[in-house]
Tab-separated table of C-alpha atoms and ligand atoms in Angstrom:
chain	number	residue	atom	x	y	z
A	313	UNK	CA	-0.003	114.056	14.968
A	314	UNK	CA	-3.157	113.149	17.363
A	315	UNK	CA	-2.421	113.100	20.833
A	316	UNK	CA	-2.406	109.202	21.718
A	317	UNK	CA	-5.119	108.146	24.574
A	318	UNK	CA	-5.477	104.716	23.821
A	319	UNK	CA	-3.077	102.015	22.971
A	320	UNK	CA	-4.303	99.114	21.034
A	321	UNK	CA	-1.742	95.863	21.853
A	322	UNK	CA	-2.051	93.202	19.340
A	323	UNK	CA	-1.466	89.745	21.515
A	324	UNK	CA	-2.402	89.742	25.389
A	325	UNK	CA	1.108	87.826	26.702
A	326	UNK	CA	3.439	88.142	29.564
A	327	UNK	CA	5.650	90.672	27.256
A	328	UNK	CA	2.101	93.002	26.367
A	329	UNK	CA	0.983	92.466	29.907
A	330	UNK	CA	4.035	94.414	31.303
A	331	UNK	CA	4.316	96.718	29.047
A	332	UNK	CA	0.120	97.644	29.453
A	333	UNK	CA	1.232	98.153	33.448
A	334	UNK	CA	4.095	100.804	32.321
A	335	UNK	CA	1.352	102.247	29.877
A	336	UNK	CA	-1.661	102.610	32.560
A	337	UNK	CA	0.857	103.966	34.817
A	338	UNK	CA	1.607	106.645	32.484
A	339	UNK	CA	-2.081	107.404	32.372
A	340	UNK	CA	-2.443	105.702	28.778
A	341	UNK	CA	-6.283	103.264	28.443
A	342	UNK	CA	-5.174	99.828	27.101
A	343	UNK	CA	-7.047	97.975	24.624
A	344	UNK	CA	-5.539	94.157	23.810
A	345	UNK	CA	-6.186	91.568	21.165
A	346	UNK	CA	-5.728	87.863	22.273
A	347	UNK	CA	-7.747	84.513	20.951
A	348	UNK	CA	-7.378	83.172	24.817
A	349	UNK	CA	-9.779	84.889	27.093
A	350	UNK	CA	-7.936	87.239	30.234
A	351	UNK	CA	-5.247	86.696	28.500
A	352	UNK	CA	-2.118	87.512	30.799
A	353	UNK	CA	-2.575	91.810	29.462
A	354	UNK	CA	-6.216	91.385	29.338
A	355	UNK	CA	-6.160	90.737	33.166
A	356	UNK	CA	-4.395	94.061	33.222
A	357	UNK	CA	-5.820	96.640	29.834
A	358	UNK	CA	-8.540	98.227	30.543
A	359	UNK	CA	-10.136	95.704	27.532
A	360	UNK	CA	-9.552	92.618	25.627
A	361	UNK	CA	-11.125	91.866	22.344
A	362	UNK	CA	-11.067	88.255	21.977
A	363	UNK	CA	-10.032	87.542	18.663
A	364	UNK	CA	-8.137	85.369	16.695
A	365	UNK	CA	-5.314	87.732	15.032
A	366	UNK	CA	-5.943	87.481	10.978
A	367	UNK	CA	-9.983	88.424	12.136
A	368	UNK	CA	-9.590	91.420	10.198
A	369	UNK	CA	-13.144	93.087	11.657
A	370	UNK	CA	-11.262	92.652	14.923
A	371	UNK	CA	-8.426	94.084	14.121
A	372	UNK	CA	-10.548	96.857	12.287
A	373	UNK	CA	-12.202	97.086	15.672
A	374	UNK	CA	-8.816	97.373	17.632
A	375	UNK	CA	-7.849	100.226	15.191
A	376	UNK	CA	-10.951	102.143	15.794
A	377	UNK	CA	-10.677	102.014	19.503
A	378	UNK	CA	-6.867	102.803	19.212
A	379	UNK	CA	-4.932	105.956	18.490
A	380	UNK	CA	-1.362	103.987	17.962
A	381	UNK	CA	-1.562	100.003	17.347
A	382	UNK	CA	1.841	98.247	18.696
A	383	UNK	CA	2.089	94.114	19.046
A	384	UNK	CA	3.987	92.175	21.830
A	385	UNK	CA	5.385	89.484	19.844
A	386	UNK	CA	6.840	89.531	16.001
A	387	UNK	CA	4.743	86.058	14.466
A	388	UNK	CA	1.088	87.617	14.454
A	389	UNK	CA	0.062	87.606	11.196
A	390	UNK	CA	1.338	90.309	8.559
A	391	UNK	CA	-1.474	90.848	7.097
A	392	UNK	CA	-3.648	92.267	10.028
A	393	UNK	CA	-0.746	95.112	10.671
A	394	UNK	CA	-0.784	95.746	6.407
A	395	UNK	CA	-4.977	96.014	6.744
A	396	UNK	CA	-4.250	98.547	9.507
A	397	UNK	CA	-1.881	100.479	7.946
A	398	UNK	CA	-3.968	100.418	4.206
A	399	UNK	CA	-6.856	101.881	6.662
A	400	UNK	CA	-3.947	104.667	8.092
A	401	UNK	CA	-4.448	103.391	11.466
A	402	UNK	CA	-1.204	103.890	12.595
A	403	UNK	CA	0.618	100.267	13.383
A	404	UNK	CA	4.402	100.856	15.212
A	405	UNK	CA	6.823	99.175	14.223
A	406	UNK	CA	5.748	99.057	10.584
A	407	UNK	CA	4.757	96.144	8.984
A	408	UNK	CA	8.066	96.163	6.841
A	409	UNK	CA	9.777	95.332	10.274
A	410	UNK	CA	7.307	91.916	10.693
A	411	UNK	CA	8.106	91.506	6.987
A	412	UNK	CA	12.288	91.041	7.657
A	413	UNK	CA	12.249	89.438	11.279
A	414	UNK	CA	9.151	86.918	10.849
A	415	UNK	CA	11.704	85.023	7.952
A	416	UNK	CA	14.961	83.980	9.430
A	417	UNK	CA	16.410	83.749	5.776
A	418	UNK	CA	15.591	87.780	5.462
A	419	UNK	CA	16.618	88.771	8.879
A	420	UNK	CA	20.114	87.120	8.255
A	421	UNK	CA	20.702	88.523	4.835
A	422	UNK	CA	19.570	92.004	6.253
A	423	UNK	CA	21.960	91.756	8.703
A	424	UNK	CA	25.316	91.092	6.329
A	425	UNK	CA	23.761	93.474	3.984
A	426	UNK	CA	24.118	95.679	6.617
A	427	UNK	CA	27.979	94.915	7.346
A	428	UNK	CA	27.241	92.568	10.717
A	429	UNK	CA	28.370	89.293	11.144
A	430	UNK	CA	25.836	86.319	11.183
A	431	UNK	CA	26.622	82.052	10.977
A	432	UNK	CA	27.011	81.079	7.637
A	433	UNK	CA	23.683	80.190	6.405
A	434	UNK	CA	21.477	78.958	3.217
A	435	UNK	CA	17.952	78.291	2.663
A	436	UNK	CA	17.198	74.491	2.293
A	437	UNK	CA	13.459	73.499	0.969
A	438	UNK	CA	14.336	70.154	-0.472
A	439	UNK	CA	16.887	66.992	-0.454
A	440	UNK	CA	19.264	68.839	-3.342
A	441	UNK	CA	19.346	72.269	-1.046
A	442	UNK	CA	20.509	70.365	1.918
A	443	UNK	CA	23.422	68.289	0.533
A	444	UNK	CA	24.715	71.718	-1.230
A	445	UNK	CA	24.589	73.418	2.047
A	446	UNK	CA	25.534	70.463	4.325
A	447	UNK	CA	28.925	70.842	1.923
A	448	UNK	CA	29.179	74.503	1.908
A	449	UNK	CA	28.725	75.004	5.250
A	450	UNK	CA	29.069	71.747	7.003
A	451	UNK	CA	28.671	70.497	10.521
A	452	UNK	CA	27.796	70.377	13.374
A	453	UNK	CA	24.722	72.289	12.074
A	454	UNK	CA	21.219	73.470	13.140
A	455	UNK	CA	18.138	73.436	11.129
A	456	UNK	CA	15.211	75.976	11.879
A	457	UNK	CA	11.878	76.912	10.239
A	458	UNK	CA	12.243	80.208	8.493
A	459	UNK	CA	9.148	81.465	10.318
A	460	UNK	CA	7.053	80.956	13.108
A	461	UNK	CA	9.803	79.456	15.601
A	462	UNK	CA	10.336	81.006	19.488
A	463	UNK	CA	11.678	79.529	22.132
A	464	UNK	CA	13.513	76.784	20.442
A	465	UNK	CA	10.294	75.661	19.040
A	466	UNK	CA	10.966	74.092	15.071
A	467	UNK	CA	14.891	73.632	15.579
A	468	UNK	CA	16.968	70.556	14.972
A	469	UNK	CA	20.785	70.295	15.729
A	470	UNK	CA	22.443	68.239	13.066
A	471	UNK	CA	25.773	66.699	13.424
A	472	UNK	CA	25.562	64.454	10.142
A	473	UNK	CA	24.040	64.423	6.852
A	474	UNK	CA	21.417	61.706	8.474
A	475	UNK	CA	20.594	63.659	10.976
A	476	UNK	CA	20.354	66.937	8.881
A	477	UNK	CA	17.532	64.325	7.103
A	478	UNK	CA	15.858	63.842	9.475
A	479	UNK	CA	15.067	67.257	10.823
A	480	UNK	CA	14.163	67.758	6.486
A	481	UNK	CA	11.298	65.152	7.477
A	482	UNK	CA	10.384	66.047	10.662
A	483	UNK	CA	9.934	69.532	9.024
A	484	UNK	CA	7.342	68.444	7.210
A	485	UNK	CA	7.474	70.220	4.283
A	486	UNK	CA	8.239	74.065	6.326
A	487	UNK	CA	11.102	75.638	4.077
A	488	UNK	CA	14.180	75.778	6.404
A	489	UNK	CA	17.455	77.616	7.369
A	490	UNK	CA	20.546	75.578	7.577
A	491	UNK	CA	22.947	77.722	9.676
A	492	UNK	CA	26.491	76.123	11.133
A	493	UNK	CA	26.548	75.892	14.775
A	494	UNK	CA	28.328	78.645	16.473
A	495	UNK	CA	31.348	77.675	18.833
A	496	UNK	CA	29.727	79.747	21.851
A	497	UNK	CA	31.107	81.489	24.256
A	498	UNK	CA	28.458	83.272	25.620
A	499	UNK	CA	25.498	84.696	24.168
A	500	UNK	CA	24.198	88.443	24.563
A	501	UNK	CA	21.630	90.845	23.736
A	502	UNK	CA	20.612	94.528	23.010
A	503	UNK	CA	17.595	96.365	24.034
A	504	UNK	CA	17.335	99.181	22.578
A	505	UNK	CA	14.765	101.553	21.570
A	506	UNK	CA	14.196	104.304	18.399
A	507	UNK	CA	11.971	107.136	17.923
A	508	UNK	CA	10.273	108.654	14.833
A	509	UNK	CA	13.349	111.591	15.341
A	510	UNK	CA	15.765	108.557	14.626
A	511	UNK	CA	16.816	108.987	18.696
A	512	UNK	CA	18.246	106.059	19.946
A	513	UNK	CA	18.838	104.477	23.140
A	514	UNK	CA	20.656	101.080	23.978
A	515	UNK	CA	20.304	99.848	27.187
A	516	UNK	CA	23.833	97.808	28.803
A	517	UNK	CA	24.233	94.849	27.187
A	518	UNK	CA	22.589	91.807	28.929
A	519	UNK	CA	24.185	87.811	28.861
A	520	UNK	CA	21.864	85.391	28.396
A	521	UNK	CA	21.990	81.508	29.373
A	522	UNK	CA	19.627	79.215	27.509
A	523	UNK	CA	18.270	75.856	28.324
A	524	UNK	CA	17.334	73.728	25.524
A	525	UNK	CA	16.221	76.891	23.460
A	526	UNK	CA	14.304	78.635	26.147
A	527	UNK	CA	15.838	82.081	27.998
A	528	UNK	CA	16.417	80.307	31.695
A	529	UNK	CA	18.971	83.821	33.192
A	530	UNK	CA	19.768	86.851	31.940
A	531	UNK	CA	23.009	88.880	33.656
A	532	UNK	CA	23.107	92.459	33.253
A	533	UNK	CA	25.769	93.800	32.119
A	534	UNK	CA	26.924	91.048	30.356
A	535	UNK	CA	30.723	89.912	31.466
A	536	UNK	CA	31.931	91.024	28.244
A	537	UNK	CA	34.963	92.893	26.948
A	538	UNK	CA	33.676	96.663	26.665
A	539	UNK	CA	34.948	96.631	23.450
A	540	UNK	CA	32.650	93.757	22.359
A	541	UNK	CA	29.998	95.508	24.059
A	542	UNK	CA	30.100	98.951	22.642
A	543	UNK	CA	30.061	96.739	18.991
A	544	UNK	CA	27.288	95.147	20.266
A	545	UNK	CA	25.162	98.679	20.709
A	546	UNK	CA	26.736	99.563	17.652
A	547	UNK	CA	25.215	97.210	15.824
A	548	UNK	CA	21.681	97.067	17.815
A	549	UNK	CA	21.787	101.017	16.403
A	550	UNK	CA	22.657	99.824	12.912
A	551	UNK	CA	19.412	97.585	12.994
A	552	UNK	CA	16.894	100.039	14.392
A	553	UNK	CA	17.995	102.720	11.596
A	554	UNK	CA	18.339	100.037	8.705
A	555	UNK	CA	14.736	99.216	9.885
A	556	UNK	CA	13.430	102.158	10.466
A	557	UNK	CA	11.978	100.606	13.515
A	558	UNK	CA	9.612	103.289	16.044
A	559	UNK	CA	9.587	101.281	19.575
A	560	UNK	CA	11.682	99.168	21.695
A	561	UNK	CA	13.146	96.293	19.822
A	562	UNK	CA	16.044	93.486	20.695
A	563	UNK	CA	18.901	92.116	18.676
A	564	UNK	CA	20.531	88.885	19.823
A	565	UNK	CA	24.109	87.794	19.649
A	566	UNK	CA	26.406	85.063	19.483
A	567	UNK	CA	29.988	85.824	20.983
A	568	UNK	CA	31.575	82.745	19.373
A	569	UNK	CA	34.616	81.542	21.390
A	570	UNK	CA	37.300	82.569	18.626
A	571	UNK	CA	36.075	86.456	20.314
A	572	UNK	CA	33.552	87.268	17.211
A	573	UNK	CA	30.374	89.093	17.459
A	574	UNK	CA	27.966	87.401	15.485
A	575	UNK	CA	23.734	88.869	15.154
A	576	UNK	CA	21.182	85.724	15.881
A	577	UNK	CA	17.787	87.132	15.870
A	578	UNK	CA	16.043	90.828	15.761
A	579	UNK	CA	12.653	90.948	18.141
A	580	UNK	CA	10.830	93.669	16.982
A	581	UNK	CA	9.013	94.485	20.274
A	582	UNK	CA	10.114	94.386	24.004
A	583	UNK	CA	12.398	91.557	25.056
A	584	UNK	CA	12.596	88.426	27.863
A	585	UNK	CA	15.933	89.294	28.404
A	586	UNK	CA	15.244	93.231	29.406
A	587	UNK	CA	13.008	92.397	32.232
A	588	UNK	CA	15.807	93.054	34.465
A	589	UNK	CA	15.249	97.020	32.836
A	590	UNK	CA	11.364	97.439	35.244
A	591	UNK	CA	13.772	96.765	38.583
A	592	UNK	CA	17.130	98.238	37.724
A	593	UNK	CA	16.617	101.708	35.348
A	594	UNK	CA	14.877	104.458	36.056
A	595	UNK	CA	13.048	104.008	32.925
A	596	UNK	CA	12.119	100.086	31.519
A	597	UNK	CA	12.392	98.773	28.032
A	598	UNK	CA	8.164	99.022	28.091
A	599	UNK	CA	7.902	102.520	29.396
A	600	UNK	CA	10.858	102.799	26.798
A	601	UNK	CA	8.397	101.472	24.116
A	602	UNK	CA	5.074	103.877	25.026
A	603	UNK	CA	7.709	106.714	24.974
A	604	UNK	CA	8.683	105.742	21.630
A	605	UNK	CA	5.174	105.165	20.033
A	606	UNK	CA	3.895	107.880	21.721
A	607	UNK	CA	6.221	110.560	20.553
A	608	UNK	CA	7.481	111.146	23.886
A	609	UNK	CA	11.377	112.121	24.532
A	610	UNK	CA	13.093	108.665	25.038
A	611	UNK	CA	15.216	108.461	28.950
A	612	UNK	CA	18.983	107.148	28.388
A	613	UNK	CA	18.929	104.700	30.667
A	614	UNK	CA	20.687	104.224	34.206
A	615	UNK	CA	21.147	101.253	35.576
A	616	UNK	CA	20.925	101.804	39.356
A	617	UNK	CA	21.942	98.002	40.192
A	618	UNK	CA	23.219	95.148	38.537
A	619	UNK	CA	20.866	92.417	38.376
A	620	UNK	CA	20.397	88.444	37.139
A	621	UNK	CA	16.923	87.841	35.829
A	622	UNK	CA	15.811	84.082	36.427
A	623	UNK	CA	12.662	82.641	34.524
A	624	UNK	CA	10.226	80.810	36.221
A	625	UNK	CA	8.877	78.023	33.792
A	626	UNK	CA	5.974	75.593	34.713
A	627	UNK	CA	7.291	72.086	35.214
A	628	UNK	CA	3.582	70.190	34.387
A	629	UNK	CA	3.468	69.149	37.839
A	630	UNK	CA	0.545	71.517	39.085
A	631	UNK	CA	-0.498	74.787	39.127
A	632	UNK	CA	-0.347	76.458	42.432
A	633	UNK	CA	3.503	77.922	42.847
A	634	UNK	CA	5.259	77.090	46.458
A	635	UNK	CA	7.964	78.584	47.772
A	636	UNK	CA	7.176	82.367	47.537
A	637	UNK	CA	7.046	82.942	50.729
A	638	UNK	CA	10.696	81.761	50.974
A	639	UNK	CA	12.029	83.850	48.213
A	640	UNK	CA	10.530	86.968	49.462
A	641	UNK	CA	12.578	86.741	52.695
A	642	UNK	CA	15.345	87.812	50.141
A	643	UNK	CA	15.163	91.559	49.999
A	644	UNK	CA	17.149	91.579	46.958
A	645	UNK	CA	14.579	89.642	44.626
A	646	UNK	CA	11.323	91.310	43.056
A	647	UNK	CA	9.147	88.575	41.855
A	648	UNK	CA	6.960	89.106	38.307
A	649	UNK	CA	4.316	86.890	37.732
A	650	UNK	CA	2.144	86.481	34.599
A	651	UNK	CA	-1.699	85.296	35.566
A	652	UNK	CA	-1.165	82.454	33.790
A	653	UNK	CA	-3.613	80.045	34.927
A	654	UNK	CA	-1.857	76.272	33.563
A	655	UNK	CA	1.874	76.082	34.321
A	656	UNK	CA	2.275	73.721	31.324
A	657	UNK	CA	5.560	71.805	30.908
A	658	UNK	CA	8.446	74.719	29.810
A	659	UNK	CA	6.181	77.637	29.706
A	660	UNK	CA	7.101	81.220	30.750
A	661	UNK	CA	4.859	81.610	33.923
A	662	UNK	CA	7.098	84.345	35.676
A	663	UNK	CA	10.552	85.778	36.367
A	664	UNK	CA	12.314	87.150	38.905
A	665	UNK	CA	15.019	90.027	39.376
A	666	UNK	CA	17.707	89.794	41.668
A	667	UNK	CA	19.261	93.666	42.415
A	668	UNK	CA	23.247	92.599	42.985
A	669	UNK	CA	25.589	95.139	44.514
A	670	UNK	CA	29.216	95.469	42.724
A	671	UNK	CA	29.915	92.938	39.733
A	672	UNK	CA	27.601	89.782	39.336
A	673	UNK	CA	30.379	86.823	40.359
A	674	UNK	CA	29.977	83.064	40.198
A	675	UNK	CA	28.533	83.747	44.317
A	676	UNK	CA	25.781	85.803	43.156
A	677	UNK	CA	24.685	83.380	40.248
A	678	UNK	CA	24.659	80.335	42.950
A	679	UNK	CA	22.346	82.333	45.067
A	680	UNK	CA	19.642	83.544	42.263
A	681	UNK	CA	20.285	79.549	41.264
A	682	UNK	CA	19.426	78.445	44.778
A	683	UNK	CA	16.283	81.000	45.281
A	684	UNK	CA	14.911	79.642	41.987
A	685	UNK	CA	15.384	76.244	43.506
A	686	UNK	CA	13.321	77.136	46.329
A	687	UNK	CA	10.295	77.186	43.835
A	688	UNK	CA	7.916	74.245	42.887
A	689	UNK	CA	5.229	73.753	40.870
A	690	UNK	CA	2.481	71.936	43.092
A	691	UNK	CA	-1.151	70.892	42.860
A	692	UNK	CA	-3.265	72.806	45.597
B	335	ADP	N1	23.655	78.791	14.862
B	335	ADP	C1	23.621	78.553	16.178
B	335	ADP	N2	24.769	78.258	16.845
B	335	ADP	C2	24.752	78.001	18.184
B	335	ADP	N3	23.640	78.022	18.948
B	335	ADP	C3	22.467	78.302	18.354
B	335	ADP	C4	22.400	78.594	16.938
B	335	ADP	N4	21.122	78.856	16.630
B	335	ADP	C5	20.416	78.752	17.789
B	335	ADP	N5	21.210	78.420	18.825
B	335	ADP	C6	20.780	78.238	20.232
B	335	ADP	O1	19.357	78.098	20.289
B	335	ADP	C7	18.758	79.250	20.926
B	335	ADP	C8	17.434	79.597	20.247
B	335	ADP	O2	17.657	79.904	18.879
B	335	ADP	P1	17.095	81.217	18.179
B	335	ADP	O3	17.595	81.246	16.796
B	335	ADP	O4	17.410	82.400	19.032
B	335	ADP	O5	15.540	80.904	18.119
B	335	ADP	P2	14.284	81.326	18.977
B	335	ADP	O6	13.434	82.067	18.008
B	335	ADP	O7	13.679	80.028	19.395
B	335	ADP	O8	14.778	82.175	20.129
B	335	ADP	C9	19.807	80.328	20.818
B	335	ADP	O9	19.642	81.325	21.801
B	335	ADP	C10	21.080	79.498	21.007
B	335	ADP	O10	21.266	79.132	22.359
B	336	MG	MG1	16.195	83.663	20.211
């Protein structure tokens, strides 16, 4: 196989940026695709073609310039990756990955084809679909687009037949998953990583806390039984051989309250809730990833602290973040911000790690709570 040089990144976001600073570090030249001008990677690659991502002489152009092609997040379109791969540029993780976890419907049935647990689910495109599965399955109930949802974008809880109605209108027409509403108590996630010699590495399992969709703190490791955590890896190992994926990928969990482990989504790429992995391992999901797609030897990872990752999200009420300065007088904290230039209302503008000593307790979560208080979104 040809030594890999340069690394062509399809998308230029927080997720490519991070993993283009592992990759320069490493000696690697960076070459991004983004529509959006220094995009947050783009700041950071050594170039950015500005393109939008089915502008197939782009991509062409991306594959020429590139000796591996990876993306940093799974809803670019298919197509592009299959024009790569007809050319034998090399694209990692295939296209057959985007194919299963860009349709919640497939990425579901994948998963119980593969023996894991999932919420009862059933594919509603019309009025008859949704009474049969609002009887089958019942309520309380959320409705999601197949594709193209993140971040609790395209989602509907449903709690009634009317209100399962409305989200069918408000869909507009978008063919739909109908899954019952887990009973949670907690919800956790896998990064791992796979190599073309079917090596695999998990990283510990990380808890995640969501606000209205959106990742808001990640705790790593999760406060889980081991025993639900080792099925947890299991399973995360499961997915990267059933999909034969080459790179760092994600698998998220419910842990429903009745103690069942239950698979929500597959990310086919680096994760939000392994950013604690750049502070605390001697080796991060993204340097993880280049290893991976660059046919290095992966690192089992060591987790040298514990940590709780907080997400900084813009608020709408300016651009210019206060209250740095403040948090940095907190040793324990590294602070990760993305270049983003309009801190729009809920977007992911930054994150930062705090490094806990001994087992993350309700006192540690009060103070990363408290130092992400200390931050505000101002006009300068
Ligand atoms: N079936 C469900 N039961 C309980 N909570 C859910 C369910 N589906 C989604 N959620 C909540 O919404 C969040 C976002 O949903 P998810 O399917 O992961 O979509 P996204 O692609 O937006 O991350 C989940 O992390 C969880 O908090
Ligand atoms: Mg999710």
């Amino acid at each position: 196989m040809k030594r890999v040089e340069t690394i062509g990144v399809i998308g230029g976001g927080q997720l490519g940026r991070m993993f283009a600073l592992d990759a320069k570090r490493m000696g690697y030249y960076v070459v991004t695709l983004d529509p959006q001008e220094h995009s947050p990677c783009g700041q950071v690659a050594d170039e950015q073609i500005v393109a939008a991502y089915d502008d197939l002489g782009a991509i062409e152009e991306l594959g020429r310039r590139s000796d591996v092609i990876t993306y940093e997040f799974e809803n670019i379109d298919i197509g592009s990756v299959r024009h790569l791969e007809s050319l034998s540029y090399r694209v990692t993780p295939a296209s057959n990955v985007l194919h299963v976890t860009q349709d919640r419907l497939l990425e579901k049935q994948f998963a119980r084809d593969a023996g894991l647990q999932t919420t009862d689910f059933a594919s509603v495109r019309d009025a008859g679909d949704l009474d049969k599965a609002a009887k089958t399955i019942g309520f309380p109930a959320i409705l999601k687009t197949v594709r193209g949802g993140y971040d609790g974008k395209g989602q509907w809880g449903a709690d009634s037949i009317e209100e399962a109605r409305a989200a069918l209108e408000a869909a507009a027409g978008a063919p739909l998953i109908f899954e019952r509403m887990a009973s949670l108590k907690c919800e956790v996630s896998v990064i791992a990583t796979r190599s073309s010699r079917d090596e695999i590495v998990a990283y510990p399992v990380a808890e995640n806390t969501h606000d209205r969709g959106i990742l808001a703190m990640t705790i790593a490791p999760a406060r889980i039984d081991e025993a639900i955590a080792a099925r947890a890896r299991e399973a995360a190992a499961t997915v990267g051989r059933g999909l034969r994926i080459v790179g760092t990928y994600c698998v998220e969990f419910f842990v429903s309250t009745a103690g069942e482990l239950m698979l929500n989504e597959i990310a086919p790429r680096p994760h939000n809730s392994g950013h604690y992995t750049i502070d605390v391992t001697q080796c991060s999901q993204y340097e993880q990833h280049v290893r991976a797609i660059c046919d290095l030897p992966l690192a089992p990872p060591r987790l040298l602290a514990n940590a709780i990752m907080m997400n900084v999200l813009g608020t709408g009420t300016g651009n210019h973040l206060d209250g740095v300065a403040d948090l940095l007088t907190d040793p324990t904290i590294v602070v990760h911000m993305y270049g983003k230039r309009h801190a729009v209302a809920r977007r992911k503008m930054g994150h930062f790690t705090m490094l806990v000593d001994g087992p993350v307790d309700d006192a540690a979560i009060a103070r990363a709570q408290a130092a992400l208080a200390k931050l505000r979104w101002v006009r300068c």
